[in-house]
XYZ file of C-alpha atoms in Angstrom:
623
model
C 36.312 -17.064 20.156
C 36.411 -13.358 21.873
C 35.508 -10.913 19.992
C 37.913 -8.460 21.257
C 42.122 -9.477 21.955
C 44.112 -6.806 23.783
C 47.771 -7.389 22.477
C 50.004 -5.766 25.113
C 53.793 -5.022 23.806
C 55.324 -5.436 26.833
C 54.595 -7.051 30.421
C 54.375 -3.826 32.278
C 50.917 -3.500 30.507
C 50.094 -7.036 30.025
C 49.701 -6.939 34.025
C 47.862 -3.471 34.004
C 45.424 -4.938 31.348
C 44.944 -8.254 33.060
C 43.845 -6.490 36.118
C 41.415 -3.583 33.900
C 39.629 -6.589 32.390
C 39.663 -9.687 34.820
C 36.183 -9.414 36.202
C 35.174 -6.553 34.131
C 35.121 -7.529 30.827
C 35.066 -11.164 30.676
C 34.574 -11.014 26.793
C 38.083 -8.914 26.391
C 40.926 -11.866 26.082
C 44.712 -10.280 27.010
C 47.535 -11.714 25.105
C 51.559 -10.511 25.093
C 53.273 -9.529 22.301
C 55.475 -7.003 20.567
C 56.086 -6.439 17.007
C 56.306 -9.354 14.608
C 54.988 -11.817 17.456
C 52.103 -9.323 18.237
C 50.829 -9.944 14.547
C 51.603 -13.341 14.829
C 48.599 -12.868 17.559
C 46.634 -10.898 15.922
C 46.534 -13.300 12.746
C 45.952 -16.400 14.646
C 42.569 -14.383 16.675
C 41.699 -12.880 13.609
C 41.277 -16.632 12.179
C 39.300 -17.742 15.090
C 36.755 -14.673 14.317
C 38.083 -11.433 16.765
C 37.297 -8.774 15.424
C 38.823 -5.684 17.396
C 42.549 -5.720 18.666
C 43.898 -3.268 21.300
C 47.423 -2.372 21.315
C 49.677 0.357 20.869
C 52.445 2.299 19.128
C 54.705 -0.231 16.701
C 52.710 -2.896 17.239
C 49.473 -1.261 16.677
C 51.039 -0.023 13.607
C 52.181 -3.069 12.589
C 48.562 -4.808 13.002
C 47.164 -1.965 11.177
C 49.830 -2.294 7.976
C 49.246 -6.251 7.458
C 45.290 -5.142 6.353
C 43.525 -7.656 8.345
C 40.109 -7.526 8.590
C 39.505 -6.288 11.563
C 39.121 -3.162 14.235
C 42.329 -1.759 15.663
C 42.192 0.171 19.203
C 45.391 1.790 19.793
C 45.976 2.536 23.486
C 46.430 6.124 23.670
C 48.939 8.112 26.032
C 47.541 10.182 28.724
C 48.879 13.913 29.999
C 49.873 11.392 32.913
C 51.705 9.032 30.699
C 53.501 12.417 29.481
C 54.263 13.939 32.756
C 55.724 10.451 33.890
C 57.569 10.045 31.026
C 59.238 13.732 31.026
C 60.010 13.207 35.147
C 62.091 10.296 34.105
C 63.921 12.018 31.364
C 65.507 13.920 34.940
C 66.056 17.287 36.103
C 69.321 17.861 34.360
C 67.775 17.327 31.034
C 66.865 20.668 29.002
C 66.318 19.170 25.688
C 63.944 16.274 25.240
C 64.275 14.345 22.070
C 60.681 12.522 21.259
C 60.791 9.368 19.024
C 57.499 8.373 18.735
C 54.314 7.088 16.304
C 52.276 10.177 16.203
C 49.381 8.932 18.250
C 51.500 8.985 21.121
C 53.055 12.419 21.120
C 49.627 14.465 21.336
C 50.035 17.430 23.958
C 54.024 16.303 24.864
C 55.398 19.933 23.779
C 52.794 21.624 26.061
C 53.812 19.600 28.633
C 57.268 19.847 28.115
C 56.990 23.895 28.061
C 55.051 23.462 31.590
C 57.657 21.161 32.790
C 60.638 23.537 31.636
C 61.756 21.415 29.101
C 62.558 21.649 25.343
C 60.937 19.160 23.499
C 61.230 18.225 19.357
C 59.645 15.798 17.966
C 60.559 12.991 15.200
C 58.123 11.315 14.033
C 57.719 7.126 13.506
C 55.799 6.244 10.524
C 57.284 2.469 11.142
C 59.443 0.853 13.655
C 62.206 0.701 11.222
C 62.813 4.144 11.507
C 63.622 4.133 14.919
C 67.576 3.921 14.754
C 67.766 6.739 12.298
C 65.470 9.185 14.285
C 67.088 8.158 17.282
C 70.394 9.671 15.324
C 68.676 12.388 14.453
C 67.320 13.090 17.519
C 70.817 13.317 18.890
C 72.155 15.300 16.158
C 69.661 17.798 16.954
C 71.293 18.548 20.576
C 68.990 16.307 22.754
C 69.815 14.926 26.407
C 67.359 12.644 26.280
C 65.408 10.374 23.825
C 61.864 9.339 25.089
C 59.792 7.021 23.684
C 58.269 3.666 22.773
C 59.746 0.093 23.135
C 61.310 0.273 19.626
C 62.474 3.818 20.566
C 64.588 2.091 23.549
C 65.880 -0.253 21.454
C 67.236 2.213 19.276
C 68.564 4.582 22.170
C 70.025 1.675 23.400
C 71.698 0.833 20.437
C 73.281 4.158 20.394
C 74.392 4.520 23.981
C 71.977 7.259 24.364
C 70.125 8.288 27.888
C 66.512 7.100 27.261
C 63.304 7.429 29.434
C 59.786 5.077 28.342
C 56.917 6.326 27.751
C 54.759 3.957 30.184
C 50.850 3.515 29.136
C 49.487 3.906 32.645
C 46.248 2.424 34.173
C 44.521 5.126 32.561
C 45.033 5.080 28.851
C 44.261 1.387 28.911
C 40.949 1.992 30.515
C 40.195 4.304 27.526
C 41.199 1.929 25.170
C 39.044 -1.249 26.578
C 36.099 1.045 26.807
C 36.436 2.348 23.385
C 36.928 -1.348 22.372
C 33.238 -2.216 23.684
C 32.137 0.548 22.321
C 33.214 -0.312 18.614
C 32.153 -3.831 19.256
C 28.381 -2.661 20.269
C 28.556 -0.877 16.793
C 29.934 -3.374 15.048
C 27.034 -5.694 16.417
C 24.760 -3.475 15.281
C 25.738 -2.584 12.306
C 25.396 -6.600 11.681
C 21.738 -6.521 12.971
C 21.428 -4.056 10.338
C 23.229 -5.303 7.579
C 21.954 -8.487 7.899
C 17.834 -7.142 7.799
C 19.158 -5.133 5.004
C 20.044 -8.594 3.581
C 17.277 -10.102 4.437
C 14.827 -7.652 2.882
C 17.115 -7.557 -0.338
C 16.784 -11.525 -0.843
C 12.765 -11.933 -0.547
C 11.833 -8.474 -1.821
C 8.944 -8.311 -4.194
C 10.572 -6.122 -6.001
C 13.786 -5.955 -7.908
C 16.388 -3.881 -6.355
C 19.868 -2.907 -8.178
C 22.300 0.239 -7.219
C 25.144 1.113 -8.717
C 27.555 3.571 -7.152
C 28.902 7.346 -8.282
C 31.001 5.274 -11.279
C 27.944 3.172 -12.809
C 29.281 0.032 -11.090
C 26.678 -2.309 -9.861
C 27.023 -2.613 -6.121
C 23.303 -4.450 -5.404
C 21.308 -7.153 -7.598
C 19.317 -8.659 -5.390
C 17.678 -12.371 -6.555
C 14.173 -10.981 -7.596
C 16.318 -8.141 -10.171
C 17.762 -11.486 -11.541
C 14.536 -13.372 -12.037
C 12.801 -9.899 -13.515
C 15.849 -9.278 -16.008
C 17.259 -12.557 -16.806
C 20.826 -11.314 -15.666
C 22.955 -13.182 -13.000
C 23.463 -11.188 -10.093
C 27.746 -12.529 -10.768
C 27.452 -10.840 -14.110
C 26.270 -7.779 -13.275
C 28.334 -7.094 -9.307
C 31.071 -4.782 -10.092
C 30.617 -4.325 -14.135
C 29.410 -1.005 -14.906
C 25.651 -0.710 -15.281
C 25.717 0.554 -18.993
C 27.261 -2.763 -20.083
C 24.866 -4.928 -17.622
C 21.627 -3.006 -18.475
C 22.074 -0.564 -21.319
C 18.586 -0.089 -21.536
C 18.337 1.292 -18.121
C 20.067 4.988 -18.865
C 21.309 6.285 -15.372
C 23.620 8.858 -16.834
C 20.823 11.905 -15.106
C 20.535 10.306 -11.859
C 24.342 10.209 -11.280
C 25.373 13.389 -13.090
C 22.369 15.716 -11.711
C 20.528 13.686 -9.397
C 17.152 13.779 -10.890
C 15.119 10.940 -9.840
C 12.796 9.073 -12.301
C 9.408 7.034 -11.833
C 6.941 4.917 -13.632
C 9.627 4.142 -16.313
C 8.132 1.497 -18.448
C 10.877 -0.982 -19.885
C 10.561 -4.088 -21.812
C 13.246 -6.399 -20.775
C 12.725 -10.265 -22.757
C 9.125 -9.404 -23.343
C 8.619 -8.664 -20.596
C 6.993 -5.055 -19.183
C 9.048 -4.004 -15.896
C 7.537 -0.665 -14.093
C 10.727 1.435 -12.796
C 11.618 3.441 -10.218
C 15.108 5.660 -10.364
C 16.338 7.477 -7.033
C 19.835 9.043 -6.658
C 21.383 8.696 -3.430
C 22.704 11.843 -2.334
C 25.690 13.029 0.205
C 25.907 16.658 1.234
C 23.505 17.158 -1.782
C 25.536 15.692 -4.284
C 24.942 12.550 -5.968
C 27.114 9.767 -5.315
C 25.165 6.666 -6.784
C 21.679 5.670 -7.747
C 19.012 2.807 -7.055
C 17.268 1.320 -9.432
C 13.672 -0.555 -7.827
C 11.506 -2.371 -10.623
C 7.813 -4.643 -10.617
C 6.363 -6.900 -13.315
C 3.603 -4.659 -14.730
C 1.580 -7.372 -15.317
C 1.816 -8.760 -11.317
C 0.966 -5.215 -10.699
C -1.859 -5.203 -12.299
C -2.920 -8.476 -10.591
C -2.264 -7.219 -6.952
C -4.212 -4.268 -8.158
C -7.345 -6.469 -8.321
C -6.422 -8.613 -5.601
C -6.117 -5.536 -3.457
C -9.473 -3.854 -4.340
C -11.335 -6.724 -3.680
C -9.889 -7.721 -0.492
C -10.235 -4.189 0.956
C -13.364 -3.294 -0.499
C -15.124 -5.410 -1.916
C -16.937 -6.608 1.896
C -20.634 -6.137 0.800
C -20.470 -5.481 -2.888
C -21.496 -9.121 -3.207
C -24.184 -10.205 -5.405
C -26.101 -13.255 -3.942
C -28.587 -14.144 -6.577
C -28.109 -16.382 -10.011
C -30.663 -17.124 -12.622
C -31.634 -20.354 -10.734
C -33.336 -17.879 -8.210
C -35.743 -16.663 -10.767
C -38.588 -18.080 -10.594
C -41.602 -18.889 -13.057
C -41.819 -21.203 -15.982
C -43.828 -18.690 -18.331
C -42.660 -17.966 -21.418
C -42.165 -14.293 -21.036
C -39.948 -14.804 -18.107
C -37.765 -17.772 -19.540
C -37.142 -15.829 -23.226
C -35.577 -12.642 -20.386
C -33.438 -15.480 -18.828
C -32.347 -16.871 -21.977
C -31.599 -13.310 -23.316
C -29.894 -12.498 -19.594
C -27.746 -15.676 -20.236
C -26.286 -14.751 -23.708
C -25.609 -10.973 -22.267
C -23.475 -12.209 -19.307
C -21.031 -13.975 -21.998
C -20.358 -10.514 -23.213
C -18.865 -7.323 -21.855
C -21.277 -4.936 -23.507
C -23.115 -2.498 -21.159
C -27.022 -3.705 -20.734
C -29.866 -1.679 -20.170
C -32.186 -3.540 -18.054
C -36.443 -1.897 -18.851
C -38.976 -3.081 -16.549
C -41.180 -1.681 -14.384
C -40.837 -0.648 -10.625
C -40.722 -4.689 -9.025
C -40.310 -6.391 -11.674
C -37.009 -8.279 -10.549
C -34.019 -5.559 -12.264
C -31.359 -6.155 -9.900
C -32.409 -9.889 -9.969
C -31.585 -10.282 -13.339
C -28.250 -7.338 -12.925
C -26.685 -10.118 -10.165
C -27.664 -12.889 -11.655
C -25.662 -11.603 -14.597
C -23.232 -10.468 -12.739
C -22.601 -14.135 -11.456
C -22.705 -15.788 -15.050
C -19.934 -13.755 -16.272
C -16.433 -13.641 -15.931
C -16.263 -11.088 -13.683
C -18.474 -12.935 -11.096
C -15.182 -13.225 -8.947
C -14.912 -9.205 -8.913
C -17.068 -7.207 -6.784
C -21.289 -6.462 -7.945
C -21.674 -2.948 -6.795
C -24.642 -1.359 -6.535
C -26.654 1.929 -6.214
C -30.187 3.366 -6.599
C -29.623 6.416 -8.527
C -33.191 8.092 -7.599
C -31.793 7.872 -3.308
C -29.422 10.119 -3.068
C -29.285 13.999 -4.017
C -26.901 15.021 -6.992
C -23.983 16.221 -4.690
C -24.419 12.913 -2.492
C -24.064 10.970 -5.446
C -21.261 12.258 -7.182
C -19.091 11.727 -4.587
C -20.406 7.863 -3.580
C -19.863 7.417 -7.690
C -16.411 9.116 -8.111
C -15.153 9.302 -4.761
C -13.413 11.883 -2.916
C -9.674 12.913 -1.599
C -9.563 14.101 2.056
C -11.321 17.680 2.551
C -12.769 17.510 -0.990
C -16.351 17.252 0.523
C -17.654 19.236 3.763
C -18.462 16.647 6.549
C -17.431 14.150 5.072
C -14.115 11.387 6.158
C -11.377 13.782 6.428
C -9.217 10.358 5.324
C -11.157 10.740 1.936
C -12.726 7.822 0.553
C -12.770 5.519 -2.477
C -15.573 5.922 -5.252
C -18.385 2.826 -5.923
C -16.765 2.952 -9.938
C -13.273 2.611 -8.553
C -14.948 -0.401 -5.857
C -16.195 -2.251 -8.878
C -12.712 -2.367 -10.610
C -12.441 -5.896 -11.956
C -16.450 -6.112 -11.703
C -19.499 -5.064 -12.225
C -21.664 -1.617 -11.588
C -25.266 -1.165 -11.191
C -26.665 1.849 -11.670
C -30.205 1.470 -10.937
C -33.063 4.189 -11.746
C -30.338 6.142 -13.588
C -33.120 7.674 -15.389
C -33.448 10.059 -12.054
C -29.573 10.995 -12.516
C -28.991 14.804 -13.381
C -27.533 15.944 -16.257
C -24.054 16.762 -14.577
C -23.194 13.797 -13.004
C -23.961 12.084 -16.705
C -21.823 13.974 -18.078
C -18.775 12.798 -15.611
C -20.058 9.083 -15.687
C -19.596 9.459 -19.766
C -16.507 10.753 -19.359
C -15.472 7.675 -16.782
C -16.990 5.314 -19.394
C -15.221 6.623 -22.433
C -11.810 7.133 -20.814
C -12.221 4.013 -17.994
C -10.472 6.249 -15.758
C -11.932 7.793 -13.311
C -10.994 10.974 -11.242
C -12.123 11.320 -7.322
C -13.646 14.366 -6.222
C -10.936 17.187 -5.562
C -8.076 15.034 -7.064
C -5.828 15.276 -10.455
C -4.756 11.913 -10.833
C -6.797 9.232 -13.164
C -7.023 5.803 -11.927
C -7.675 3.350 -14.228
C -11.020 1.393 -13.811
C -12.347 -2.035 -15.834
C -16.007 -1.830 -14.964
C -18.564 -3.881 -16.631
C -22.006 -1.131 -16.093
C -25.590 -2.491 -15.530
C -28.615 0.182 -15.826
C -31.594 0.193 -15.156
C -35.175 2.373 -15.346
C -38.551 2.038 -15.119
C -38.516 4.987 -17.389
C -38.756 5.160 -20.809
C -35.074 6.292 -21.383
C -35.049 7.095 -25.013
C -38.238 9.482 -23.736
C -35.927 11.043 -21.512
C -33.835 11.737 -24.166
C -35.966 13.370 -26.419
C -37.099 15.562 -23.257
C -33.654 16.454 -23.102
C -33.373 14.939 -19.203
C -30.896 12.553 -20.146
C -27.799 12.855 -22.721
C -28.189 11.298 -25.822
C -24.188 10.505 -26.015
C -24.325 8.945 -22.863
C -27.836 6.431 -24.300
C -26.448 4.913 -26.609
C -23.230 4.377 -24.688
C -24.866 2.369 -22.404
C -27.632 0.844 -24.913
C -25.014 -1.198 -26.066
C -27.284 -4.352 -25.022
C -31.349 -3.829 -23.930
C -33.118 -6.629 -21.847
C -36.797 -5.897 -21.175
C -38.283 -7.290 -18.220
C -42.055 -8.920 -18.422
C -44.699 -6.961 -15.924
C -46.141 -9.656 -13.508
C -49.263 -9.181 -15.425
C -48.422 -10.205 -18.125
C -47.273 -13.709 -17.025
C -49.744 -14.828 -15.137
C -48.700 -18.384 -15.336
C -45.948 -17.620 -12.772
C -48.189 -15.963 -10.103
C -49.037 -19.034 -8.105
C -45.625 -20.304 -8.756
C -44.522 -17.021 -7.262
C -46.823 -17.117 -4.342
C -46.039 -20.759 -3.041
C -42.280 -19.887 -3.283
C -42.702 -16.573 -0.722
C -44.983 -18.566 1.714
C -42.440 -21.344 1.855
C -39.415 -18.645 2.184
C -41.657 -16.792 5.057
C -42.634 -19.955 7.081
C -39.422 -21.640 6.662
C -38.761 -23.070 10.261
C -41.747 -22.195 11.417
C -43.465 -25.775 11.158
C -46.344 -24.199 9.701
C -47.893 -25.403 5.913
C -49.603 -22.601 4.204
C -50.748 -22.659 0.613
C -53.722 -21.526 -1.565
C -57.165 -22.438 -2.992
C -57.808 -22.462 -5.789
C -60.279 -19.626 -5.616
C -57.139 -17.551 -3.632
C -55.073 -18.076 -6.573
C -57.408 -17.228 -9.417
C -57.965 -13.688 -6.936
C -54.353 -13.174 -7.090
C -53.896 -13.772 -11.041
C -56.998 -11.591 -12.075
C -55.103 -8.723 -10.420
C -53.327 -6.203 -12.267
C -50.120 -5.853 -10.025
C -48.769 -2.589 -11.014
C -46.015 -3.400 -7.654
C -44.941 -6.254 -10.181
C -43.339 -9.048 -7.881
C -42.455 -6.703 -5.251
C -46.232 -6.070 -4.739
C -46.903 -9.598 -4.720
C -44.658 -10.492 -1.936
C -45.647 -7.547 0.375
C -49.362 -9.009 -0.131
C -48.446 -12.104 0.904
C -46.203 -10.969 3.710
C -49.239 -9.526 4.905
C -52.017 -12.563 4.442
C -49.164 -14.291 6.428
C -49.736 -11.699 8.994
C -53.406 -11.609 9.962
C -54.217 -15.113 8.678
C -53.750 -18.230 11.622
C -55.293 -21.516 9.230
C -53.039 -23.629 6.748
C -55.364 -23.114 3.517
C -55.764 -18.989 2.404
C -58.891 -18.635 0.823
C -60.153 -16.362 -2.185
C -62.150 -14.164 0.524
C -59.141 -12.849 2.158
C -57.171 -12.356 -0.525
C -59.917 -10.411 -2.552
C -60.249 -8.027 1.051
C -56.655 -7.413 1.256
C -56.640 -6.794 -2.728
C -59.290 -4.239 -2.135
C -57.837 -2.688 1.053
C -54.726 -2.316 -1.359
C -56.418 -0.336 -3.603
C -58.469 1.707 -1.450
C -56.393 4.615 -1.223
C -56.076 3.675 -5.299
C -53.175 5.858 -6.660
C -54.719 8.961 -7.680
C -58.879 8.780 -8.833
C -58.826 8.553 -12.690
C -60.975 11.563 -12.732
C -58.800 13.379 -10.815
C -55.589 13.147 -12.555
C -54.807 15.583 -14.588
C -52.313 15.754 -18.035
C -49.352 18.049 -16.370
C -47.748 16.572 -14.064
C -46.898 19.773 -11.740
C -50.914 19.059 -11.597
C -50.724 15.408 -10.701
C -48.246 16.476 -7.957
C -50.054 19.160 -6.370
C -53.079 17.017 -6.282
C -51.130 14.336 -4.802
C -49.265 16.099 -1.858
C -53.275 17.214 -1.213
C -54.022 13.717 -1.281
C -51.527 12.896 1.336
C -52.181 15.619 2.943
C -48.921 17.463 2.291
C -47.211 14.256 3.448
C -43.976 14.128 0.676
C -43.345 10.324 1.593
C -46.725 9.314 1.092
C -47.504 11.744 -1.773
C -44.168 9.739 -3.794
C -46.145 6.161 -2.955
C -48.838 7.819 -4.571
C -47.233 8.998 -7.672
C -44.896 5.776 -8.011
C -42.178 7.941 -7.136
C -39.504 7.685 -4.893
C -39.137 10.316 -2.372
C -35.385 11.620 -3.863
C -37.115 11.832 -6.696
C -40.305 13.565 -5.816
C -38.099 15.943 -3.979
C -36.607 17.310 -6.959
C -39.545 17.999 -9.269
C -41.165 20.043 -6.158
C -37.777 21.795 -6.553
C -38.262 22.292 -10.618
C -41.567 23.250 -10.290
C -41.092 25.373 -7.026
C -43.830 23.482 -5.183
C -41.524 23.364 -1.897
């Protein structure tokens, strides 16, 4: 069915509006009918789903009274429909008596002034007035009623001179264009209200609004699964009787808008949101949007690791340690019984002896091995540097750095775990904020006021003697035994020699994997490699195999190489006994002489890492 029906009252425009549309508007249907069989019509094309009727004066009025559901044009009368109309009423005429529904009379007593003719006006407010303001037209000293079709009627009930008011080519025009006009709106507003629809019915989040009374004008399906109300019990009841928990008594009366309410509705925790919606400032009803806290919390998680998580992986489990000594499998039994727990560990060993090993490998035995494992070397980055990779930053907070500010490596390992490695080289300052983060689990980024909440499981490590540091007063006591919650300690390489050949076939096989080529030790090789003291640990190891594998071209490495390259190692040998000295401003400067003033290779000397070395030339104004 059309969308749009033209009902013309009479034939005269049934042919002008058959000849507007035919062609033109092939989605405009024209029908004829006047009064009672107009809405007769206009019923029957409602029913088959029009929704805009043309017409004009009674009829229009008529449409318009019986409340259908639907659009109603009214033709209006043109200054050429007036000038027409007051030609007709003749020359002789001096008072013009107008009978008409008052969109038709708009600019007739201007005309009639032009024209040099009196005109008064009685109004129509239905077309059973027409006889008695006909009468009263003529009463009033009128030649001449002019008018509608119900007007003629009348006037020619009474034996009264009467001139029509004819809707010319023009006024119809107006009316079919402002007919597609409404219809293009009308489509549009569907488009909308049916997205609006849409969104409301597969929304993640509950959505109710009530309007300026309290009465419930939206509960869309997820509000009914959140509250355990029926969206048919709570449409049209006031929201104080649906929801009395939900006070919206400020949001109507003053418009103040409220968020993060927390409401328990059947046990269960809803997070809400409550907006007023405002007209000219005022409010004239509310919305009401709430979330399952505990979904929240979820896609909290979900979120972090899906976004940030890429590379704050750990790939390494306790099956990847390897030795069967029993120094190294008492650590792994220990490392097991720690991952059950959430307690912060302190992992002591020293510099390659397999810390962030064991910190993954822990990592991936817990329950958190599904969160992120993220990870940083405490001694690598300068204080500033690493506050703001810890705690993160909002934009401009830092100079050069993302002007879209970026998350911290705490807030990263929400859900998971964090591994602070040599955080025996952190300064005082930046303990004192990680304490805070630990004690609170909320952390703070860098030029922000808002806490986010954090669940971090932290992993240390040192080769330093941390309780040392303490008494030295170079790291906080508070912030020791926070973390000393749970202490592994890590066997030197030394001191399990039984895994040193175990170690060594396992690299060679890793390093010639897919090369074809079978390498492996004497016997003489591997007693070379267990009578040395390996102060690298299992670091050291593997960079003196990496390089055997380099200059050596047979399958079988024999003792004489490895004792060359052991010696060649040692060569440049730390720092001469002799020449080491108790203060260690001493040590330093005799290093950096060493090396020549080198600062790289003066920290390889020392055992230091660069960072690290950097900062006591600093505090003992050696740069």
């Amino acid at each position: 069915m059309k969308q749009i029906i033209f009902i013309a009252p009479n034939s005269n425009m049934f042919a002008i509006a058959k000849q507007e549309t035919d062609g033109k508007y092939p989605g405009i249907v024209v029908r004829e009918g006047l009064l009672s069989e107009g809405l007769a019509l206009a019923k029957k094309a409602v029913a088959e789903g029009a929704r805009i009727i043309i017409s004009r004066g009674a009829t229009a009025a008529l449409i318009r009274r019986a409340g259908l559901p639907v659009v109603v044009v009214e033709v209006p009368i043109t200054a050429f429909d007036l000038i027409r109309a007051l030609e007709r009423s003749g020359k002789k005429s001096v008072q013009v008596g107008l009978v008409a529904f008052p969109p038709m009379v708009v600019g007739f007593a201007y005309l009639g002034g032009v024209l040099g003719r009196k005109v008064r006006y009685h109004p129509l407010l239905k077309e059973e007035d027409a006889p008695g303001q006909v009468r009263a037209a003529l009463r009033d000293g009128a030649d001449i009623v002019v008018g509608g079709v119900v007007t003629g009627e009348a006037a020619r009930a009474e034996g009264c001179p009467y001139a029509p008011i004819e809707t010319g080519a023009e006024g119809i025009r107006q009316a079919i264009e402002e007919a597609v006009l409404v219809e293009a709106a009308q489509r549009q507003e569907q488009e909308r209200a049916g997205l609006f629809g849409t969104v409301l019915a597969h929304a993640h989040e509950g959505i109710v609004s009530v309007n300026g009374a309290g009465e419930v004008t939206v509960f869309n399906p997820r509000a009914a699964e959140l509250t355990g109300i029926k969206a048919a019990d709570a449409l049209g009841r006031n929201i104080a009787v649906v929801w009395p928990q939900l006070f919206l008594g400020e949001a109507l009366a003053k418009g103040e808008e409220k968020t993060g309410l927390l409401l328990n509705v059947k046990g269960r925790n809803l997070l809400c949101n409550q907006l007023p919606v405002l007209a000219d400032g005022r409010p004239v009803g509310a919305v009401v949007t709430m979330q399952d806290a505990g979904e929240i919390q979820k896609m909290e998680e979900t979120v972090r690791k899906r976004l940030y998580a890429t590379g704050h992986v750990a790939g390494l489990f306790f099956k990847d340690i390897i030795g069967s000594g029993k120094e190294i499998e008492r650590a792994v039994h220990i490392a097991k019984q720690y991952a059950l727990t959430d307690s912060s560990i302190v992992i002591a060993g020293e510099t390659g002896s397999g810390k962030e090993v064991f910190a993954q490998s822990i990592h991936n035995h817990s329950r958190r091995k599904n969160g992120a494992f993220v990870a940083i070397n405490c001694a690598a980055l300068a204080s500033q540097i690493l506050e703001s990779e810890l705690f993160g930053y909002v934009a401009g907070a830092c100079t050069g750095a993302s002007q879209k500010g970026k998350p911290g490596l705490i807030e990263l390992a929400h859900g998971g775990t964090l591994f602070l490695d040599e955080i025996g080289e952190m300064e005082l300052a930046t303990q004192s904020k990680l304490l805070r983060v630990l004690e609170e689990k909320k952390v703070m980024r860098l030029g922000s006021d808002k806490l986010l909440p954090v669940d971090v499981r932290v992993i240390t490590a040192s080769n330093r003697d941390l309780r040392r540091c303490v008494e030295e007063q170079t790291f906080r006591r508070d912030l020791y035994y926070r973390l000393n919650v749970l202490k592994l300690s890590l066997p030197a390489l030394r001191e399990r020699p039984e895994d040193i050949e175990e170690l060594a076939g396992y690299f060679l096989r890793q390093k010639t994997s897919g090369t074809g080529a079978a390498v492996r030790l004497t016997a003489e090789a591997a007693r070379a490699l267990k009578s040395y003291s390996w102060p690298g640990n299992v670091r050291e190891l593997q960079n003196i195999l990496e390089r055997i594998l380099a200059v050596h071209k047979g399958g079988r490495i024999d003792g004489a190489l490895v004792r060359k390259l052991l010696e060649e190692e040692n060569e440049p040998a730390a720092l001469p006994q002799e020449n080491l000295l108790k203060d260690e401003k001493s040590r330093i400067q005799n290093a950096l002489e060493l090396a020549g003033g080198h600062q790289g290779r003066a920290a390889e000397l020392l055992g230091l890492h660069r960072s690290t070395l950097w900062r006591k030339l600093k505090k003992y104004s050696l740069l």
